[in-house]
Short mmCIF file of C-alpha atoms in Angstrom, two decimals:
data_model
loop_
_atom_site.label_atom_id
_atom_site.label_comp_id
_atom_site.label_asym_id
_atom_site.label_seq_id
_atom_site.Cartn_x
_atom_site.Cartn_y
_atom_site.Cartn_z
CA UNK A 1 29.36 4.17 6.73
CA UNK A 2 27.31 3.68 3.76
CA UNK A 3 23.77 3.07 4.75
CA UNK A 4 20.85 1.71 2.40
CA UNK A 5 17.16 3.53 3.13
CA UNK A 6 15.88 0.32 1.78
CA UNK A 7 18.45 -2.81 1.00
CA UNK A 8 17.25 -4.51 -1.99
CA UNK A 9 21.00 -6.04 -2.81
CA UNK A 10 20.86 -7.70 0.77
CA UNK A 11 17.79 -9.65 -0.03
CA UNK A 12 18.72 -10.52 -3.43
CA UNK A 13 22.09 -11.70 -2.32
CA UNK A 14 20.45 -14.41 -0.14
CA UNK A 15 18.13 -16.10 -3.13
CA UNK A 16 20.41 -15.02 -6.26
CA UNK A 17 20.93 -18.52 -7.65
CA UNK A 18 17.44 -19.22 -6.99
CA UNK A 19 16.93 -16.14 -8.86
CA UNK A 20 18.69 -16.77 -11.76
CA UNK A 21 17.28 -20.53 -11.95
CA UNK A 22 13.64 -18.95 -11.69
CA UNK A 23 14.10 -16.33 -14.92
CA UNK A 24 16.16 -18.67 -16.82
CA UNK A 25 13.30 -21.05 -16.57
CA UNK A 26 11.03 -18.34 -17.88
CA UNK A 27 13.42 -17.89 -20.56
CA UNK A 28 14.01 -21.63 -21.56
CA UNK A 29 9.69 -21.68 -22.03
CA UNK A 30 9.32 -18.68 -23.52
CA UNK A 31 6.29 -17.78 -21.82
CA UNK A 32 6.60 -14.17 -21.26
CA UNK A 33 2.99 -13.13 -21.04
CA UNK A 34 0.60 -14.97 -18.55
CA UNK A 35 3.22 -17.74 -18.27
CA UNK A 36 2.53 -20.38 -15.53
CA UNK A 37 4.24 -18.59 -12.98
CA UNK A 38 1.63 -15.83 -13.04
CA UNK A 39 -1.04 -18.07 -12.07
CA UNK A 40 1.57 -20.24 -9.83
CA UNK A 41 1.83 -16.67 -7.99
CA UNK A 42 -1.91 -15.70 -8.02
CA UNK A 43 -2.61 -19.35 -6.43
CA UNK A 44 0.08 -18.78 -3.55
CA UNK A 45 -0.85 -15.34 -2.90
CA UNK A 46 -4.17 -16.32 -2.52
CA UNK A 47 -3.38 -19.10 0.11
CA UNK A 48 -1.12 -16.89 2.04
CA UNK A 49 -3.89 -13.66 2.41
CA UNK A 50 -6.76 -16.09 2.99
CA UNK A 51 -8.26 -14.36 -0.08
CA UNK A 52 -10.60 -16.93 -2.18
CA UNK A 53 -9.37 -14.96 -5.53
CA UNK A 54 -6.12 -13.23 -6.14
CA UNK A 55 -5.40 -11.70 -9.67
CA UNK A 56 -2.16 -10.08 -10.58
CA UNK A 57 -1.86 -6.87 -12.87
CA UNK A 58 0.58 -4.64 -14.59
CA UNK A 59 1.32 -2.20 -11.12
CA UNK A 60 -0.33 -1.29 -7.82
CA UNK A 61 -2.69 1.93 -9.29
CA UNK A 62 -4.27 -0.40 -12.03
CA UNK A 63 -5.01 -2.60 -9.50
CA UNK A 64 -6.75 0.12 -7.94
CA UNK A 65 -8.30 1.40 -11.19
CA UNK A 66 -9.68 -2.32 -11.60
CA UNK A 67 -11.18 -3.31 -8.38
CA UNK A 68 -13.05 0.13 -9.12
CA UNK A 69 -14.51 -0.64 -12.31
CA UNK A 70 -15.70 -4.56 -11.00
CA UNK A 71 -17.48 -2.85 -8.49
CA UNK A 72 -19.15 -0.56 -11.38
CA UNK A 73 -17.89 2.97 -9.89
CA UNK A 74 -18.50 5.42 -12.04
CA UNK A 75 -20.60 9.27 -12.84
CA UNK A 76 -21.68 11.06 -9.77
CA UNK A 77 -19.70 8.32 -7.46
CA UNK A 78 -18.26 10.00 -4.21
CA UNK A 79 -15.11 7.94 -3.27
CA UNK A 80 -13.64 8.63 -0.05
CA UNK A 81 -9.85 8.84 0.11
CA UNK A 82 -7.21 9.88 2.42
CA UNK A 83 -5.44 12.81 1.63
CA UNK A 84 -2.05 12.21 3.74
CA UNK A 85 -1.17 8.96 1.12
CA UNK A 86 0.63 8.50 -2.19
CA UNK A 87 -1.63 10.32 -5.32
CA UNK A 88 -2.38 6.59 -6.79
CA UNK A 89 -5.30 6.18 -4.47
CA UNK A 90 -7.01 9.65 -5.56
CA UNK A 91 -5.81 9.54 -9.46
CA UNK A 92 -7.94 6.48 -10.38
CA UNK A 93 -10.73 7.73 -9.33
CA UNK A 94 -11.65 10.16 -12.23
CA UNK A 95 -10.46 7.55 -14.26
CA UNK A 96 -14.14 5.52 -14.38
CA UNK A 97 -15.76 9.23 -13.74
CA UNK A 98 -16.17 9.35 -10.01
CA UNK A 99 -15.11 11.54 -7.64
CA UNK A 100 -12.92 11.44 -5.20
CA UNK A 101 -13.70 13.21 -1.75
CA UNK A 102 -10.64 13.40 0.84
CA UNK A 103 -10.84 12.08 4.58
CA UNK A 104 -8.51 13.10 7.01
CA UNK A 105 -6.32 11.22 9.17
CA UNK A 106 -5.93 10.02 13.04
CA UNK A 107 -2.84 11.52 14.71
CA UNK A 108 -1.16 8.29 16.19
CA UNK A 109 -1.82 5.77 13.17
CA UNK A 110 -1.75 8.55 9.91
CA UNK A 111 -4.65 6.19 9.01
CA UNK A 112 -8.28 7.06 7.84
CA UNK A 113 -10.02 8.68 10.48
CA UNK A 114 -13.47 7.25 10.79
CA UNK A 115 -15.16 10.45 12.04
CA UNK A 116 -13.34 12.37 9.50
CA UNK A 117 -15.13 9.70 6.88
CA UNK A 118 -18.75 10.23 8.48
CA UNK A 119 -18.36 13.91 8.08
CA UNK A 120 -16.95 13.63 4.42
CA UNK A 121 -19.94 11.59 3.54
CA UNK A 122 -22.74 13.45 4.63
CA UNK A 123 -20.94 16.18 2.29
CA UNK A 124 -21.10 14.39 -0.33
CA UNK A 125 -24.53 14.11 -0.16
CA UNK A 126 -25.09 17.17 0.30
CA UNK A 127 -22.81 18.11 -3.26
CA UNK A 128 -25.67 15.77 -5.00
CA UNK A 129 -23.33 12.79 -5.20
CA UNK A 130 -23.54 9.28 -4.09
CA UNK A 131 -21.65 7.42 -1.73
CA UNK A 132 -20.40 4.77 -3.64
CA UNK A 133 -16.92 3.36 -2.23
CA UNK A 134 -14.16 4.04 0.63
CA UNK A 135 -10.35 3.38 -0.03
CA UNK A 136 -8.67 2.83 2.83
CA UNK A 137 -4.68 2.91 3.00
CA UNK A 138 -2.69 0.55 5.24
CA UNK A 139 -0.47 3.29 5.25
CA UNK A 140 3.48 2.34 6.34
CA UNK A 141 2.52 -0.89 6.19
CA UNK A 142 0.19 -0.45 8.87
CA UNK A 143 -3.62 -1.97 8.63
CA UNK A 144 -6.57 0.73 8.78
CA UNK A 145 -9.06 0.57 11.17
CA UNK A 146 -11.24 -1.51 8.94
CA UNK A 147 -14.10 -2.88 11.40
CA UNK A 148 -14.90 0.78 12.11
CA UNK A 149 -14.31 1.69 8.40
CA UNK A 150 -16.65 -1.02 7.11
CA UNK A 151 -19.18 -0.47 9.63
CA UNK A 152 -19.46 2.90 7.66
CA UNK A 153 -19.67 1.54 4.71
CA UNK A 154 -22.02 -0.91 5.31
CA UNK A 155 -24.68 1.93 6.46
CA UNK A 156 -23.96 3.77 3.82
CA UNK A 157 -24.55 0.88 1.27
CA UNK A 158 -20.70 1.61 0.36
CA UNK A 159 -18.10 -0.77 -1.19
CA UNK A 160 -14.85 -0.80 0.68
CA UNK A 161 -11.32 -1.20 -1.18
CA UNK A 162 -8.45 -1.91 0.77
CA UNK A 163 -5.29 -0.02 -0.37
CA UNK A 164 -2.50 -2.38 0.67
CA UNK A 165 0.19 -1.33 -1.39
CA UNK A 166 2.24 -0.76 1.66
CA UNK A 167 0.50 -3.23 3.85
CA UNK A 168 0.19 -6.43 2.54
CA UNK A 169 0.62 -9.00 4.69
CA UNK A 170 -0.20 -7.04 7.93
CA UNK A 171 -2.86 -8.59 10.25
CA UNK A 172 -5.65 -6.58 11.31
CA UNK A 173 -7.50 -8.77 14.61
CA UNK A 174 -6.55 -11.99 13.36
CA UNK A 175 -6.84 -11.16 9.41
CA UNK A 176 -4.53 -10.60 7.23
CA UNK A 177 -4.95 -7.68 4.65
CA UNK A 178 -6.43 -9.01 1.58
CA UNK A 179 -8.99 -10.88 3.31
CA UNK A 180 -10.22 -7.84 5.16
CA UNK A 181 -12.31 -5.62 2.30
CA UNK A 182 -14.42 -6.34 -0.32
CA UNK A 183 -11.71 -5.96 -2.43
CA UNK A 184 -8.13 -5.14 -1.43
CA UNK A 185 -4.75 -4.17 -4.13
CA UNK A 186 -1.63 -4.39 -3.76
CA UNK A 187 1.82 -3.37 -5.28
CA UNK A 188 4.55 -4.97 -6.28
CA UNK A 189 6.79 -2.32 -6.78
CA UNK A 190 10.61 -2.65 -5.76
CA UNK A 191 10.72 -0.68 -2.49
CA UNK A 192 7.46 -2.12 -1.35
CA UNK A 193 7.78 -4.81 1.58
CA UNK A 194 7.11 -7.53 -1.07
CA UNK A 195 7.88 -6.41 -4.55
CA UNK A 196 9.50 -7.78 -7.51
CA UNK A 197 12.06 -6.19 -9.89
CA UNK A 198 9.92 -3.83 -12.25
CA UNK A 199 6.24 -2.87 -11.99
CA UNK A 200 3.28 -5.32 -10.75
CA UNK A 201 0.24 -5.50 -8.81
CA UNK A 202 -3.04 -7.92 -7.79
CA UNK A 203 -6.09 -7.73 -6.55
CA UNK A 204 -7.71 -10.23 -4.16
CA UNK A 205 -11.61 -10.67 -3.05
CA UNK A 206 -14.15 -13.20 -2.34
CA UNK A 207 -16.58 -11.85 -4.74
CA UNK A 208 -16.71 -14.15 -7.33
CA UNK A 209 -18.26 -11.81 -10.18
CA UNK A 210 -15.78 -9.49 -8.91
CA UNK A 211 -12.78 -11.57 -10.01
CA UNK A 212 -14.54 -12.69 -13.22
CA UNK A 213 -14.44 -8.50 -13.93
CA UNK A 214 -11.24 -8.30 -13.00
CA UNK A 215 -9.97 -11.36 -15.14
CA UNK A 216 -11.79 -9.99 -18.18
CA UNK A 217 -10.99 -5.92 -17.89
CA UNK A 218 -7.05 -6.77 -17.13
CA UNK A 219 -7.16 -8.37 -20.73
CA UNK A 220 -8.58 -5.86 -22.88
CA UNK A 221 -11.71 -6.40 -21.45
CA UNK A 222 -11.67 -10.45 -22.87
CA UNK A 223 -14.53 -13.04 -23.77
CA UNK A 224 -14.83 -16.53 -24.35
CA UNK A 225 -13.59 -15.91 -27.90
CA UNK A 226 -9.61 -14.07 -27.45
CA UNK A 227 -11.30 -11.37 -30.39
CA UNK A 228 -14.35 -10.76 -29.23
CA UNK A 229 -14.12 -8.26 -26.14
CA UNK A 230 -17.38 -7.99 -24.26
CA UNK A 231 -16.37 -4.90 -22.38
CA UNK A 232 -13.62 -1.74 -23.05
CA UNK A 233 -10.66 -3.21 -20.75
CA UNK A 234 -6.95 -2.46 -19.86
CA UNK A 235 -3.91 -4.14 -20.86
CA UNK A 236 -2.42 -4.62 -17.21
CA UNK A 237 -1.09 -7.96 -17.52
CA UNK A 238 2.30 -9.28 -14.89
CA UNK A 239 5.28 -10.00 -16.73
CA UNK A 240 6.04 -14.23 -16.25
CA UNK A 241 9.62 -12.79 -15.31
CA UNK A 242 8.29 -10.33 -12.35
CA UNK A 243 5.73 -13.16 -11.41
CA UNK A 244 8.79 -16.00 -10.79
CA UNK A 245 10.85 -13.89 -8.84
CA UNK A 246 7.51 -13.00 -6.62
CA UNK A 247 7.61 -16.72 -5.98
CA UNK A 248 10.94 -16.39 -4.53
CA UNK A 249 10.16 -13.91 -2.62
CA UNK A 250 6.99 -14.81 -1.55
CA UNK A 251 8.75 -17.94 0.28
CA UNK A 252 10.64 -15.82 2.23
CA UNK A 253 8.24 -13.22 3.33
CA UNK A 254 6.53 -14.04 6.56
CA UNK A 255 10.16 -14.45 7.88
CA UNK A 256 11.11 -11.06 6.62
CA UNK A 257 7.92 -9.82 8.30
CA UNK A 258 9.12 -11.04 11.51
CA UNK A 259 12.00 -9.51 10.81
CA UNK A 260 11.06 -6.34 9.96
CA UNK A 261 8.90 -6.44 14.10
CA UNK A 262 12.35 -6.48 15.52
CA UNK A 263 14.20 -4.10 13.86
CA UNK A 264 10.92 -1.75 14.55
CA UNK A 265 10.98 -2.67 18.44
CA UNK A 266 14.82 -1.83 18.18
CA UNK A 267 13.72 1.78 16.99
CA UNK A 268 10.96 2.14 19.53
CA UNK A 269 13.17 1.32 22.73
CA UNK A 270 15.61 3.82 21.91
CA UNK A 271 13.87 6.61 20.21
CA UNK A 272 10.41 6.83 22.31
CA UNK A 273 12.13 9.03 24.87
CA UNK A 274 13.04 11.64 22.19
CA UNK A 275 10.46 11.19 19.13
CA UNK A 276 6.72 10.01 19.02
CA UNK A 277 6.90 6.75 17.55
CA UNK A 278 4.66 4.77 15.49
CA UNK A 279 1.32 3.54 17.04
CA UNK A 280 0.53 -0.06 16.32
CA UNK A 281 -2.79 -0.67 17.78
CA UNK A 282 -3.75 -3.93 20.29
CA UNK A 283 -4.02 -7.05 17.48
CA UNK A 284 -2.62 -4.91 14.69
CA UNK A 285 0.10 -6.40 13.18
CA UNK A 286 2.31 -3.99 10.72
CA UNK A 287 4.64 -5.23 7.78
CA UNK A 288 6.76 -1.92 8.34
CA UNK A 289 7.04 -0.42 4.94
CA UNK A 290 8.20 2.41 6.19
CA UNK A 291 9.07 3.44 9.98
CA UNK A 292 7.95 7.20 10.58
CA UNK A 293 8.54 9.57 13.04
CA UNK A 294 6.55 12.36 14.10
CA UNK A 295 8.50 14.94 15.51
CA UNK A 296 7.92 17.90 17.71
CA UNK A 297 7.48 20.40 15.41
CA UNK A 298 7.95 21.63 11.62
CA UNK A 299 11.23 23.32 12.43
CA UNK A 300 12.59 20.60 14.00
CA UNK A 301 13.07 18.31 10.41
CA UNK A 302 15.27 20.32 7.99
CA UNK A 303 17.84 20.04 11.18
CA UNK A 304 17.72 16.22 12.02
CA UNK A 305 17.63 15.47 8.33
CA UNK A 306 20.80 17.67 7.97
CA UNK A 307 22.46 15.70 11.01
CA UNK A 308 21.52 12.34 10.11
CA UNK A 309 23.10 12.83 6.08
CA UNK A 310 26.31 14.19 7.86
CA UNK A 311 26.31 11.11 9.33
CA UNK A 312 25.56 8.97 6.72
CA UNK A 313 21.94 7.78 7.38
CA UNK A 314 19.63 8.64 4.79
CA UNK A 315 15.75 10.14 5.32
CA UNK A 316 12.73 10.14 3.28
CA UNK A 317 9.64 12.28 3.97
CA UNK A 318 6.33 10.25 3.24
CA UNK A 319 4.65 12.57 2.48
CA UNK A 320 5.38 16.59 2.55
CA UNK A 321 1.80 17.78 0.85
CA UNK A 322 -1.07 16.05 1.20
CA UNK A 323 -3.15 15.40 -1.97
CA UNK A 324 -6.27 17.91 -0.81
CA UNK A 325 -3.05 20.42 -0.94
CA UNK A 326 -1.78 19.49 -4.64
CA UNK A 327 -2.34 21.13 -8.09
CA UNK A 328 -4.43 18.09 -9.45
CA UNK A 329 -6.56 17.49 -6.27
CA UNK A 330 -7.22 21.04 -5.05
CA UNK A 331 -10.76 21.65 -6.45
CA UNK A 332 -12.31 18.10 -5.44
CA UNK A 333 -14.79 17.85 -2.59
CA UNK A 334 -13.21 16.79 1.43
CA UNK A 335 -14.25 16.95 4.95
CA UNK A 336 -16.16 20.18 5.45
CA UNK A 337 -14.32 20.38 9.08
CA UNK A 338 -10.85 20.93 7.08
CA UNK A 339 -7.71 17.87 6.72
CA UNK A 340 -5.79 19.55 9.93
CA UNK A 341 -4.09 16.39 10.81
CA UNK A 342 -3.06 15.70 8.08
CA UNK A 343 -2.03 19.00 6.96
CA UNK A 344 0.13 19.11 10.41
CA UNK A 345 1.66 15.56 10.36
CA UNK A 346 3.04 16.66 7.01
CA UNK A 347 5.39 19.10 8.44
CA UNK A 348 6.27 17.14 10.87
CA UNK A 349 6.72 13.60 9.66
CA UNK A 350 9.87 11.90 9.08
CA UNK A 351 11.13 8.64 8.01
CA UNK A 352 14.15 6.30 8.51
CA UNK A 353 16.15 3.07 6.85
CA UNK A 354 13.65 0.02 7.20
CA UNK A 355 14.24 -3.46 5.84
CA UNK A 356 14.37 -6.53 7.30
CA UNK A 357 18.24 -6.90 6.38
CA UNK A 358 18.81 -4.24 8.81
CA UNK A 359 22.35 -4.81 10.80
CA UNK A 360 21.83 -4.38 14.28
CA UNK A 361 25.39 -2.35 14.79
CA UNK A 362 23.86 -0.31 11.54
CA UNK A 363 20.84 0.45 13.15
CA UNK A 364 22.62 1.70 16.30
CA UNK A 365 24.34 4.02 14.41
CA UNK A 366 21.44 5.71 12.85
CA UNK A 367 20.02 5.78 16.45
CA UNK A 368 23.19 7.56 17.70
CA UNK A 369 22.98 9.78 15.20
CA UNK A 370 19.32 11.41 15.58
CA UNK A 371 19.76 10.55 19.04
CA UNK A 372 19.97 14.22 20.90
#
């Protein structure tokens, strides 16, 4: 049985004419560039997060990089990160000439741990740097605890971004991410829940000076007059092709969502007397880009991983070091109490196929086979 970690071909199978018909219309206006699918997208995105302003971009990290410089981040800025989560919420950081400090993570959720965050802060401070911003990830597609997290930030006189790149579209007590944070990003990236077929990215807020930033620093940092930039920008622009067949996708979404809920319950029935499953928190609502185990212990991995690919189902581990741990990161400030969580959850952390195009006679056989 050949199994897909993540079935891309299923999906596009189901909307291929529409598809086609959506890039050929790119082609037949020529367009290519900020075409009127881009802001076709923006305006739907928008309406679907609850967001006031969504803005696409070239890929999830300048997203990041751009909510950062709206909100005028920049020397001697702490931002707190986690460190179990992919590099692209640490590396834009130094980008605008902040800092990042790490926070670790809760043990059920792999989320930002809001303790973790008070301690990092106060250290910080004490480093002679200032508390500027927190990026929380809604990590596996799985919102952060962001009333706790804001309340933070908001005593702290701190901006918070949420990282959504996995999570978009997850509901967090009647929200949905995007209309959570001050400002929240996205990606668009293949594998993620929604993503197109190349790079892309947005950013959504309420802030309407924000999005005015964001709309001039994506374009070289534009004015009124297309040569005469009033600020140093980026060029992070979404291709018109990427942005029609988000469209397309985008219509199909909240039923892949629900989708993806069943195929995770599936997984939860029959694993939780073997494997500590995810934790989904009362009126948390996750889109499921990933579903994680944590297992018993570090030796415990190499062997399932080794019995699952002799049976065909493929792995992933999200994510073996965390950043506080890697060559680039090592020498930037974190909680003072140590990142043990997420320095253990590493080891032990282990990932299998999720998409909503998930047969159920295909899932039983990945169950059967890490099944002991």
């Amino acid at each position: 049985m050949s199994i897909a970690f993540i079935d891309l071909p299923a999906q596009q199978a189901r909307i291929r004419t529409r598809l086609e018909s959506a890039i050929a219309r790119v082609l037949d206006e020529g367009a290519y560039i900020m075409g009127p699918q881009v802001k076709e997208l923006e305006s739907q995105l928008a309406q679907f997060s609850g967001a006031k302003h969504c803005l696409s971009c070239a890929n999830g990290t300048d997203a990041l990089q751009l909510a950062l410089m709206a909100l005028k981040i920049g020397p001697n800025d702490a931002v707190f990160v986690p460190s179990f989560t992919f590099a692209a919420t640490a590396e834009v950081v130094p980008y605008v000439n902040a800092t990042p400090v790490f926070v670790d993570c809760l043990p059920d959720t792999f989320n930002m741990d809001p303790e973790s965050l008070k301690r990092a802060i106060l250290h910080a401070r004490s480093e002679g740097l200032r508390p500027a911003c927190v990026i929380p990830v809604d990590l596996f597609g799985l919102p952060a605890d962001y009333d706790a997290i804001m309340a933070i930030a908001r005593e702290n006189d701190m901006y918070v971004i949420g990282d959504s790149a996995q999570g978009f579209g997850g509901m967090y007590k009647g929200r949905m991410t995007g209309s959570i944070a001050d400002v929240t990003t996205t990606s668009f990236f293949p594998a993620k829940p929604l993503g197109c077929y190349g790079d892309g990215g947005a950013v959504f807020t309420d802030n309407d000076e924000v999005a005015s930033l964001i709309e001039s620093y994506r374009v070289h940092g534009k004015g009124s007059h297309k040569y005469d930039n009033e600020r140093i920008g980026l060029n992070s622009r979404l291709d018109t092709i990427q942005a029609a067949i988000l469209i397309e996708k985008l219509a199909l979404y909240a039923e892949e969502i629900e989708k993806r809920q069943v195929v995770a319950k599936t997984y939860n029935e029959a694993l939780s007397a073997h494997y500590a499953v995810p934790v989904v928190p009362e009126g948390l609502v996750s889109v499921w880009a990933q579903y994680t185990l944590l297992l018993a212990s570090e030796a415990d991995r190499a062997p399932l991983q080794a019995r699952a690919k002799e049976a065909g189902v493929p792995t992933a581990v999200y994510y073996p070091l965390p950043l506080h741990q890697q060559t680039a990161y090592s020498a930037f400030p974190q909680d003072p109490d140590g990142l043990k969580v997420s320095e253990d959850v590493a080891k032990r952390v282990l990932s299998l196929p999720m998409h909503p195009y998930l047969e159920r006679d295909t899932q039983e056989h990945i169950i059967s086979a890490i099944t002991p």
